[in-house]
Amino acid sequence: MSSARSQHSCKPLDEQLKMPKPEHNQPLKIAIVGHTNTGKTSLLRTLSRDQRFGQVSPRPSTTRQVESMQLMIDSRAAIELFDTPGMEDSIALLEYLEQLQASDGRRLDGPERIKLFLQQAEAGKRFEQEARVLRQLLHSDAGLYVIDVRDPVLAKYRDELEILKLCAVPLLPLLNFVRADNAQEQAWRDTLARLGMHVLVRFDTVAPALDGERALYTTLATLLDRHRDTFNAIIASHEQDARQRHQAALTLLAELLLEVAACQLRTAASPPSVLQQAIERLNQKVRQREQHCIARLLTLYSFSASDIETAGLPMIDGQWQEDLFAPETLTRLGVSVGGGAAAGAAAGLGIDLMLGGVTLGTAATLGALTGGGLQTLRHFGQNLRSKLTGQHILRVDDAILRLLASRQLLLIKALEARGHAATGKVYYTQPDQLNLSIWASGLPAVLQRARRKPRWSKGDDGDPGRHQAIESLIRTLQEQLN
Amino acid sequence: MTLINSDNAPPATQRWLAETLRLHEAQQGPLDDSQLTASVAMADLAPEQCILRRAQFLARDQSWLNALKDWKKHAGLLCFLLLFLAFVSGFLSALAVLGETTGPINLFWAITALLGLHLATLMLWVFSSISQFAPGGLLGQAWLWLLAKLPASPRNSLSGQAALGILNRSHASYWGLSLITHSLWLAALLGVTAGSFLALALRSYSFNLETTILAPETFIRAISIAGWLPARFNIDIPDADTIRATLGNPEQGEHIRRIWASWLLSMLLIYGVLPRLLLSGLCLFLFRRRLAGFRLDLKLPAYTTLLARLKPHSQPANSKDQPAPPSLPASHAGSYAGELITGSRQLILFELDQTAEQWAQPNLAPLAKVESREQRHQVLQQLQQAPVERLLIVCNRQLSPDRSTLNWIAQASWYARQTTVLLLAQADSSPDHERVSSWQHSLIDTGFTAAQLYLDKEPAVRWLTE
């Protein structure tokens, strides 16, 4: 994904990021206009990656005032996007505009007509909302006309476009909700063509395509040729940001996996209750570590905890408990839980250990583990010290590591494809979406190495080996994503 | 040790501080920098500078800088201690080799004893550099190990971890550890030279070259080859006659003994001290250069997240728009109180793309489709001229209710005794509870009652036809 993106940028990045010299110190102004409830505010949220901008609701006329957001390049405002109220009374307004006469009787062109309208008393009364839109559009370098393509093409939309065209500002129709089942894209394209608008852009505000933003700005650049450099700079800057976020996300995941793989817990093997407690402690540690990773991923992608599906899951310490250790999920991962359970009647402890997601590396419980599956015994006899001291080392099972990797990769994918206007939840624990075949033939060597490095579980301590392991794991994870 | 001030700390220290704080925040959660983000504009700073500025701000009470300073002091002290130990052991080993010997000194034997280990470890360093085993030499690794064993406060050990991280990321650690290895050897060899000088200065030795199987020419060639380098420094080397005179004959004159003593010292300096000095210098140079090239890795999640906050790539602009009025002028629903034809009915499809056939039922009232400006005017006019008893307006509930729609529906209701609105779902509609409820709210705001609103075609048509 990131390699595909970097292919676009053939110029050196520094050069691309260099801001064109602005003739005036004002950012490029783009008004987002359209009928009420077509997703103007959503578009702005998605483009600015800011969930908190304005108000979004399925109710029409949520936005009543012009509000704006500046897109920065290198801390300088390059583009200012204006969110405008919806056009609601276009049929009456167009009629009103057509009736307007100049006081000296001369013919009015579009912008003059709009300006004359803005001086009328009606612009503050019945057409107050529309006047705000037109005033803003007149003062903008371009307009983005947002269309909900699920709506049929109606007379009022055509009138709206007629009115907006009077402002003589480049207007780019933006087709929103193009992925909906009942999208009427062709009808809209035909209508726009009849109005002389042949350039348009498809952009789903809730689930934008990965290159959607690039397409949007590139198309805008064709309309505003003088500002092409600004758009290129924005594209380059945002793609660089996206690459950095992607890299950072994989780093977070690599750290999670490495630390969980390196994690060890020493415990006495008997009585079983002590062992059970230790297992629960380890499980809890892993859960908390995963939560920590999720929280940081959400912050990284500027989302909040409310974006994640948590309903129906029990809360622990104010955090939602996932089905990380649920038997069904483990079974789907191909862990020999079932086989182990069927094979040995005395395998109660072994099965508990399996479900606990930990492996027990000792000889003492061997009897109890007969039939518990090879997984359970994988670390048998590995640690001489544990043999001598009678202590046992609990480690997190391969299956849990695979599940963690699969879940977090799914989450990263979902967050990268998610627009900041989306109000639905991200699901990242659905077994049918998870790539459960991940590392089915064995964990990557770097994670196996981590098993022997308990100090890696403590976080970054400047150890060069850990640093290299993270780098190598990032590459492995990137391959999994491709 | 100069006092480090956060405001004018060298860039390397600032980066070290930032890395230390990164590790601290990874363990303890983020530190509060709200005062900084509120007061200092990060606008004109490069991304890395933003992070450094923040680190300086967080470390403004000097305690973090003191932790760095302490670590540096510990590392320096440990280094000094080891250097001292190396010098002393070199000195003592020279005394042990020359020392209290009563007989003549076997020259080659002494040279091997004094320089052998040094040359062997030098080889080992070269080998380990190639093979990546214990990179930087064993002595450097030992220093690192000892450093980790020193008791330290949490902040101190974090500074150490950060320093090691920086050294590793900048690939300076190899040169740093090599520098320590070579410096220790340099100190040891200086000790050897000093010890040898002391012994030669204060005691009288005679020298010997011994062999059982070698020919004298072998010694002559070996010494002349070894003397090539000292000759570059204008150091006299024993000539063939001197070598022959010494070979197997420890009874030499004053002159020859002096030649051999200076030869011994020059061998120590040229083949012991000099290479270690040069290598130390080279390692120091490369270490410094690598370290100076270190920049914070902005791809690290901690920094990426931080930068997104310190240098947001979008920010709300101050809206200069006037506040919106609480409501806009709108028409209210009403009903016709005048005279009209009893039993008159009217069905209106508003912005609904359905054909008359879909509504062709017996007893159904005349149908009108309303969408464009002309249709709106025409149908309103028609109603105005002939008001009806019952009016059913059918709307597409997948569309958003807007002001113009609501106004028109309200105006149409003025010319009917009873008006109802059917919010019709298209056949392929997806769940639309929110749209339906916004239609209901808007229509009720316009003056309709909930009883006047239908969601299903059947009852609405029944109402119109009964």
mmCIF file of C-alpha atoms in Angstrom, chain B residues 138-390:
data_model
loop_
_atom_site.group_PDB
_atom_site.id
_atom_site.type_symbol
_atom_site.label_atom_id
_atom_site.label_comp_id
_atom_site.label_asym_id
_atom_site.label_seq_id
_atom_site.Cartn_x
_atom_site.Cartn_y
_atom_site.Cartn_z
ATOM 1 C CA LEU B 138 35.334 -7.032 24.563
ATOM 2 C CA LEU B 139 36.565 -4.202 26.758
ATOM 3 C CA GLY B 140 33.902 -1.867 25.401
ATOM 4 C CA GLN B 141 31.272 -4.526 26.041
ATOM 5 C CA ALA B 142 32.640 -4.960 29.550
ATOM 6 C CA TRP B 143 32.295 -1.237 30.165
ATOM 7 C CA LEU B 144 28.699 -1.407 28.938
ATOM 8 C CA TRP B 145 27.968 -4.371 31.189
ATOM 9 C CA LEU B 146 29.496 -2.675 34.218
ATOM 10 C CA LEU B 147 27.594 0.514 33.473
ATOM 11 C CA ALA B 148 24.335 -1.387 33.536
ATOM 12 C CA LYS B 149 25.298 -2.903 36.879
ATOM 13 C CA LEU B 150 25.868 0.464 38.547
ATOM 14 C CA PRO B 151 23.114 1.456 40.958
ATOM 15 C CA ALA B 152 21.005 4.216 39.403
ATOM 16 C CA SER B 153 17.749 6.078 39.959
ATOM 17 C CA PRO B 154 14.924 5.306 37.511
ATOM 18 C CA ARG B 155 15.522 8.580 35.701
ATOM 19 C CA ASN B 156 19.195 7.825 35.552
ATOM 20 C CA SER B 157 18.722 4.438 34.013
ATOM 21 C CA LEU B 158 16.201 5.887 31.559
ATOM 22 C CA SER B 159 18.840 8.404 30.481
ATOM 23 C CA GLY B 160 21.196 5.509 30.000
ATOM 24 C CA GLN B 161 18.688 3.549 27.951
ATOM 25 C CA ALA B 162 18.011 6.629 25.870
ATOM 26 C CA ALA B 163 21.732 7.190 25.351
ATOM 27 C CA LEU B 164 22.228 3.587 24.255
ATOM 28 C CA GLY B 165 19.212 3.877 21.979
ATOM 29 C CA ILE B 166 20.679 6.988 20.382
ATOM 30 C CA LEU B 167 24.064 5.319 19.974
ATOM 31 C CA ASN B 168 22.454 2.309 18.330
ATOM 32 C CA ARG B 169 20.149 4.233 16.062
ATOM 33 C CA SER B 170 22.908 6.524 14.899
ATOM 34 C CA HIS B 171 25.228 3.508 14.425
ATOM 35 C CA ALA B 172 27.676 5.274 16.735
ATOM 36 C CA SER B 173 27.730 2.558 19.374
ATOM 37 C CA TYR B 174 30.235 0.439 17.472
ATOM 38 C CA TRP B 175 32.676 3.322 17.240
ATOM 39 C CA GLY B 176 31.969 4.356 20.829
ATOM 40 C CA LEU B 177 32.678 0.911 22.221
ATOM 41 C CA SER B 178 35.722 0.594 19.979
ATOM 42 C CA LEU B 179 36.894 3.938 21.285
ATOM 43 C CA ILE B 180 36.660 2.638 24.820
ATOM 44 C CA THR B 181 38.453 -0.588 23.922
ATOM 45 C CA HIS B 182 41.304 1.248 22.217
ATOM 46 C CA SER B 183 41.558 3.908 24.921
ATOM 47 C CA LEU B 184 41.874 1.241 27.573
ATOM 48 C CA TRP B 185 44.588 -0.461 25.586
ATOM 49 C CA LEU B 186 46.258 2.862 25.021
ATOM 50 C CA ALA B 187 46.296 3.458 28.783
ATOM 51 C CA ALA B 188 47.611 -0.047 29.389
ATOM 52 C CA LEU B 189 50.382 0.333 26.796
ATOM 53 C CA LEU B 190 51.315 3.731 28.148
ATOM 54 C CA GLY B 191 51.592 1.972 31.522
ATOM 55 C CA VAL B 192 53.795 -0.682 29.924
ATOM 56 C CA THR B 193 55.999 1.939 28.317
ATOM 57 C CA ALA B 194 56.226 3.940 31.528
ATOM 58 C CA GLY B 195 57.016 0.812 33.560
ATOM 59 C CA SER B 196 59.641 -0.271 31.054
ATOM 60 C CA PHE B 197 61.177 3.189 31.001
ATOM 61 C CA LEU B 198 61.298 3.254 34.772
ATOM 62 C CA ALA B 199 62.941 -0.177 34.899
ATOM 63 C CA LEU B 200 65.436 0.671 32.172
ATOM 64 C CA ALA B 201 66.190 4.025 33.752
ATOM 65 C CA LEU B 202 66.803 2.792 37.257
ATOM 66 C CA ARG B 203 68.295 -0.636 36.728
ATOM 67 C CA SER B 204 71.089 -2.011 34.719
ATOM 68 C CA TYR B 205 70.115 -4.745 32.274
ATOM 69 C CA SER B 206 72.014 -6.672 29.755
ATOM 70 C CA PHE B 207 70.255 -7.982 26.665
ATOM 71 C CA ASN B 208 70.402 -11.194 24.808
ATOM 72 C CA LEU B 209 69.136 -12.702 21.606
ATOM 73 C CA GLU B 210 68.948 -16.425 21.866
ATOM 74 C CA THR B 211 68.197 -19.192 19.447
ATOM 75 C CA THR B 212 68.556 -22.870 19.130
ATOM 76 C CA ILE B 213 67.675 -23.394 15.519
ATOM 77 C CA LEU B 214 67.501 -20.001 13.797
ATOM 78 C CA ALA B 215 70.303 -18.484 11.772
ATOM 79 C CA PRO B 216 71.616 -15.021 12.716
ATOM 80 C CA GLU B 217 70.315 -13.673 9.389
ATOM 81 C CA THR B 218 66.781 -14.388 10.512
ATOM 82 C CA PHE B 219 67.234 -11.998 13.435
ATOM 83 C CA ILE B 220 68.894 -9.414 11.262
ATOM 84 C CA ARG B 221 66.056 -9.545 8.738
ATOM 85 C CA ALA B 222 63.346 -9.587 11.402
ATOM 86 C CA ILE B 223 64.799 -6.600 13.215
ATOM 87 C CA SER B 224 65.342 -4.639 10.037
ATOM 88 C CA ILE B 225 61.777 -5.309 8.904
ATOM 89 C CA ALA B 226 60.426 -4.302 12.318
ATOM 90 C CA GLY B 227 62.710 -1.274 12.231
ATOM 91 C CA TRP B 228 61.370 0.047 8.981
ATOM 92 C CA LEU B 229 58.585 1.964 10.661
ATOM 93 C CA PRO B 230 60.638 3.392 13.546
ATOM 94 C CA ALA B 231 63.157 4.534 10.903
ATOM 95 C CA ARG B 232 60.437 6.805 9.488
ATOM 96 C CA PHE B 233 60.509 8.574 12.838
ATOM 97 C CA ASN B 234 64.281 8.898 12.758
ATOM 98 C CA ILE B 235 64.746 6.279 15.450
ATOM 99 C CA ASP B 236 68.043 4.380 15.230
ATOM 100 C CA ILE B 237 67.750 0.660 14.883
ATOM 101 C CA PRO B 238 70.466 -1.789 15.750
ATOM 102 C CA ASP B 239 72.602 -2.568 12.725
ATOM 103 C CA ALA B 240 73.714 -6.033 11.670
ATOM 104 C CA ASP B 241 76.964 -5.817 13.632
ATOM 105 C CA THR B 242 75.188 -4.959 16.842
ATOM 106 C CA ILE B 243 72.791 -7.861 16.332
ATOM 107 C CA ARG B 244 75.643 -10.244 15.675
ATOM 108 C CA ALA B 245 77.458 -8.925 18.743
ATOM 109 C CA THR B 246 74.402 -9.500 20.903
ATOM 110 C CA LEU B 247 73.400 -12.888 19.561
ATOM 111 C CA GLY B 248 74.175 -15.448 22.227
ATOM 112 C CA ASN B 249 76.477 -13.007 24.010
ATOM 113 C CA PRO B 250 74.940 -11.137 26.919
ATOM 114 C CA GLU B 251 78.213 -9.417 27.796
ATOM 115 C CA GLN B 252 77.948 -6.186 25.829
ATOM 116 C CA GLY B 253 79.388 -2.757 26.110
ATOM 117 C CA GLU B 254 77.482 0.243 27.468
ATOM 118 C CA HIS B 255 76.818 1.493 23.964
ATOM 119 C CA ILE B 256 75.125 -1.652 22.719
ATOM 120 C CA ARG B 257 72.958 -1.964 25.830
ATOM 121 C CA ARG B 258 71.797 1.572 25.326
ATOM 122 C CA ILE B 259 70.903 0.818 21.702
ATOM 123 C CA TRP B 260 68.859 -2.184 22.736
ATOM 124 C CA ALA B 261 67.077 -0.305 25.531
ATOM 125 C CA SER B 262 65.991 2.472 23.178
ATOM 126 C CA TRP B 263 65.029 -0.129 20.571
ATOM 127 C CA LEU B 264 62.809 -1.842 23.144
ATOM 128 C CA LEU B 265 61.094 1.405 24.084
ATOM 129 C CA SER B 266 60.653 2.457 20.468
ATOM 130 C CA MET B 267 59.074 -0.914 19.685
ATOM 131 C CA LEU B 268 56.585 -0.359 22.517
ATOM 132 C CA LEU B 269 55.784 3.161 21.344
ATOM 133 C CA ILE B 270 55.563 2.465 17.636
ATOM 134 C CA TYR B 271 53.801 -0.905 17.699
ATOM 135 C CA GLY B 272 51.938 -0.511 20.986
ATOM 136 C CA VAL B 273 51.018 3.046 21.784
ATOM 137 C CA LEU B 274 50.915 4.480 18.271
ATOM 138 C CA PRO B 275 48.332 2.115 16.651
ATOM 139 C CA ARG B 276 46.026 2.343 19.652
ATOM 140 C CA LEU B 277 46.395 6.120 19.651
ATOM 141 C CA LEU B 278 45.593 6.332 15.957
ATOM 142 C CA LEU B 279 42.666 3.930 16.284
ATOM 143 C CA SER B 280 41.346 5.839 19.303
ATOM 144 C CA GLY B 281 41.540 9.042 17.310
ATOM 145 C CA LEU B 282 39.809 7.466 14.321
ATOM 146 C CA CYS B 283 37.072 5.959 16.510
ATOM 147 C CA LEU B 284 36.597 9.255 18.317
ATOM 148 C CA PHE B 285 36.269 11.071 15.015
ATOM 149 C CA LEU B 286 33.808 8.556 13.567
ATOM 150 C CA PHE B 287 31.903 8.327 16.842
ATOM 151 C CA ARG B 288 31.465 12.086 16.978
ATOM 152 C CA ARG B 289 30.483 12.264 13.331
ATOM 153 C CA ARG B 290 27.907 9.500 13.634
ATOM 154 C CA LEU B 291 26.527 11.030 16.791
ATOM 155 C CA ALA B 292 26.323 14.476 15.228
ATOM 156 C CA GLY B 293 24.347 12.913 12.393
ATOM 157 C CA PHE B 294 21.718 11.595 14.770
ATOM 158 C CA ARG B 295 18.220 12.977 14.324
ATOM 159 C CA LEU B 296 15.108 11.946 16.172
ATOM 160 C CA ASP B 297 13.284 9.164 14.359
ATOM 161 C CA LEU B 298 10.047 10.970 13.619
ATOM 162 C CA LYS B 299 8.515 7.736 12.339
ATOM 163 C CA LEU B 300 8.312 6.423 15.882
ATOM 164 C CA PRO B 301 4.685 6.212 16.987
ATOM 165 C CA ALA B 302 5.309 8.461 19.980
ATOM 166 C CA TYR B 303 6.680 11.259 17.823
ATOM 167 C CA THR B 304 4.127 10.829 15.044
ATOM 168 C CA THR B 305 1.314 11.182 17.558
ATOM 169 C CA LEU B 306 3.016 14.098 19.248
ATOM 170 C CA LEU B 307 3.585 15.960 16.006
ATOM 171 C CA ALA B 308 -0.005 15.485 14.948
ATOM 172 C CA ARG B 309 -0.895 17.390 18.106
ATOM 173 C CA LEU B 310 1.888 19.994 18.138
ATOM 174 C CA LYS B 311 1.757 20.690 14.416
ATOM 175 C CA PRO B 312 -1.794 19.783 13.420
ATOM 176 C CA HIS B 313 -2.268 19.387 9.708
ATOM 177 C CA SER B 314 -5.622 21.037 9.985
ATOM 178 C CA GLN B 315 -7.047 23.541 12.390
ATOM 179 C CA PRO B 316 -10.336 25.329 12.743
ATOM 180 C CA ALA B 317 -10.255 28.905 11.509
ATOM 181 C CA ASN B 318 -12.019 31.675 13.320
ATOM 182 C CA SER B 319 -15.454 31.839 11.859
ATOM 183 C CA LYS B 320 -16.420 35.354 10.958
ATOM 184 C CA ASP B 321 -19.917 34.412 9.973
ATOM 185 C CA GLN B 322 -22.800 36.077 11.785
ATOM 186 C CA PRO B 323 -24.781 33.923 14.167
ATOM 187 C CA ALA B 324 -27.725 32.197 12.561
ATOM 188 C CA PRO B 325 -31.212 33.430 13.458
ATOM 189 C CA PRO B 326 -33.189 30.993 15.628
ATOM 190 C CA SER B 327 -35.617 30.344 12.801
ATOM 191 C CA LEU B 328 -36.346 31.439 9.254
ATOM 192 C CA PRO B 329 -39.700 32.678 8.018
ATOM 193 C CA ALA B 330 -41.806 29.642 7.076
ATOM 194 C CA SER B 331 -45.377 28.888 6.013
ATOM 195 C CA HIS B 332 -47.635 27.111 8.472
ATOM 196 C CA ALA B 333 -50.052 24.344 7.696
ATOM 197 C CA GLY B 334 -53.712 25.328 7.710
ATOM 198 C CA SER B 335 -57.054 24.207 6.322
ATOM 199 C CA TYR B 336 -59.648 25.653 3.999
ATOM 200 C CA ALA B 337 -62.707 26.977 5.800
ATOM 201 C CA GLY B 338 -64.633 28.307 2.836
ATOM 202 C CA GLU B 339 -67.033 26.563 0.510
ATOM 203 C CA LEU B 340 -65.960 23.668 -1.649
ATOM 204 C CA ILE B 341 -67.340 20.783 -3.614
ATOM 205 C CA THR B 342 -68.307 18.004 -1.248
ATOM 206 C CA GLY B 343 -66.429 14.796 -1.807
ATOM 207 C CA SER B 344 -63.652 16.401 -3.830
ATOM 208 C CA ARG B 345 -60.316 14.681 -3.500
ATOM 209 C CA GLN B 346 -56.781 15.354 -4.700
ATOM 210 C CA LEU B 347 -53.656 13.168 -4.733
ATOM 211 C CA ILE B 348 -50.282 14.834 -5.153
ATOM 212 C CA LEU B 349 -47.001 13.025 -5.759
ATOM 213 C CA PHE B 350 -44.325 15.363 -4.488
ATOM 214 C CA GLU B 351 -40.845 14.838 -5.921
ATOM 215 C CA LEU B 352 -41.748 11.221 -6.370
ATOM 216 C CA ASP B 353 -40.792 9.442 -9.528
ATOM 217 C CA GLN B 354 -43.815 7.171 -9.886
ATOM 218 C CA THR B 355 -46.163 6.757 -12.775
ATOM 219 C CA ALA B 356 -49.907 7.288 -12.712
ATOM 220 C CA GLU B 357 -50.366 3.537 -13.304
ATOM 221 C CA GLN B 358 -48.875 2.764 -9.914
ATOM 222 C CA TRP B 359 -51.686 4.789 -8.411
ATOM 223 C CA ALA B 360 -54.468 3.767 -10.804
ATOM 224 C CA GLN B 361 -57.205 2.472 -8.550
ATOM 225 C CA PRO B 362 -60.942 2.869 -8.712
ATOM 226 C CA ASN B 363 -62.297 5.890 -6.863
ATOM 227 C CA LEU B 364 -58.850 7.411 -6.565
ATOM 228 C CA ALA B 365 -58.809 11.140 -6.946
ATOM 229 C CA PRO B 366 -57.077 12.950 -9.797
ATOM 230 C CA LEU B 367 -53.346 12.748 -9.527
ATOM 231 C CA ALA B 368 -50.867 15.603 -9.820
ATOM 232 C CA LYS B 369 -47.099 15.370 -9.901
ATOM 233 C CA VAL B 370 -45.141 18.194 -8.359
ATOM 234 C CA GLU B 371 -41.452 18.783 -8.763
ATOM 235 C CA SER B 372 -40.372 21.776 -10.827
ATOM 236 C CA ARG B 373 -41.106 25.427 -10.230
ATOM 237 C CA GLU B 374 -43.810 25.449 -12.917
ATOM 238 C CA GLN B 375 -45.547 22.393 -11.492
ATOM 239 C CA ARG B 376 -45.477 23.867 -8.030
ATOM 240 C CA HIS B 377 -47.105 27.075 -9.216
ATOM 241 C CA GLN B 378 -49.588 25.310 -11.409
ATOM 242 C CA VAL B 379 -50.846 22.853 -8.806
ATOM 243 C CA LEU B 380 -51.083 25.534 -6.124
ATOM 244 C CA GLN B 381 -53.083 27.736 -8.490
ATOM 245 C CA GLN B 382 -55.369 24.882 -9.370
ATOM 246 C CA LEU B 383 -56.029 24.159 -5.684
ATOM 247 C CA GLN B 384 -56.585 27.828 -5.012
ATOM 248 C CA GLN B 385 -59.254 27.935 -7.686
ATOM 249 C CA ALA B 386 -60.909 24.697 -6.648
ATOM 250 C CA PRO B 387 -60.194 23.798 -3.014
ATOM 251 C CA VAL B 388 -60.756 20.152 -2.125
ATOM 252 C CA GLU B 389 -62.179 18.319 0.829
ATOM 253 C CA ARG B 390 -59.378 15.818 1.166
#
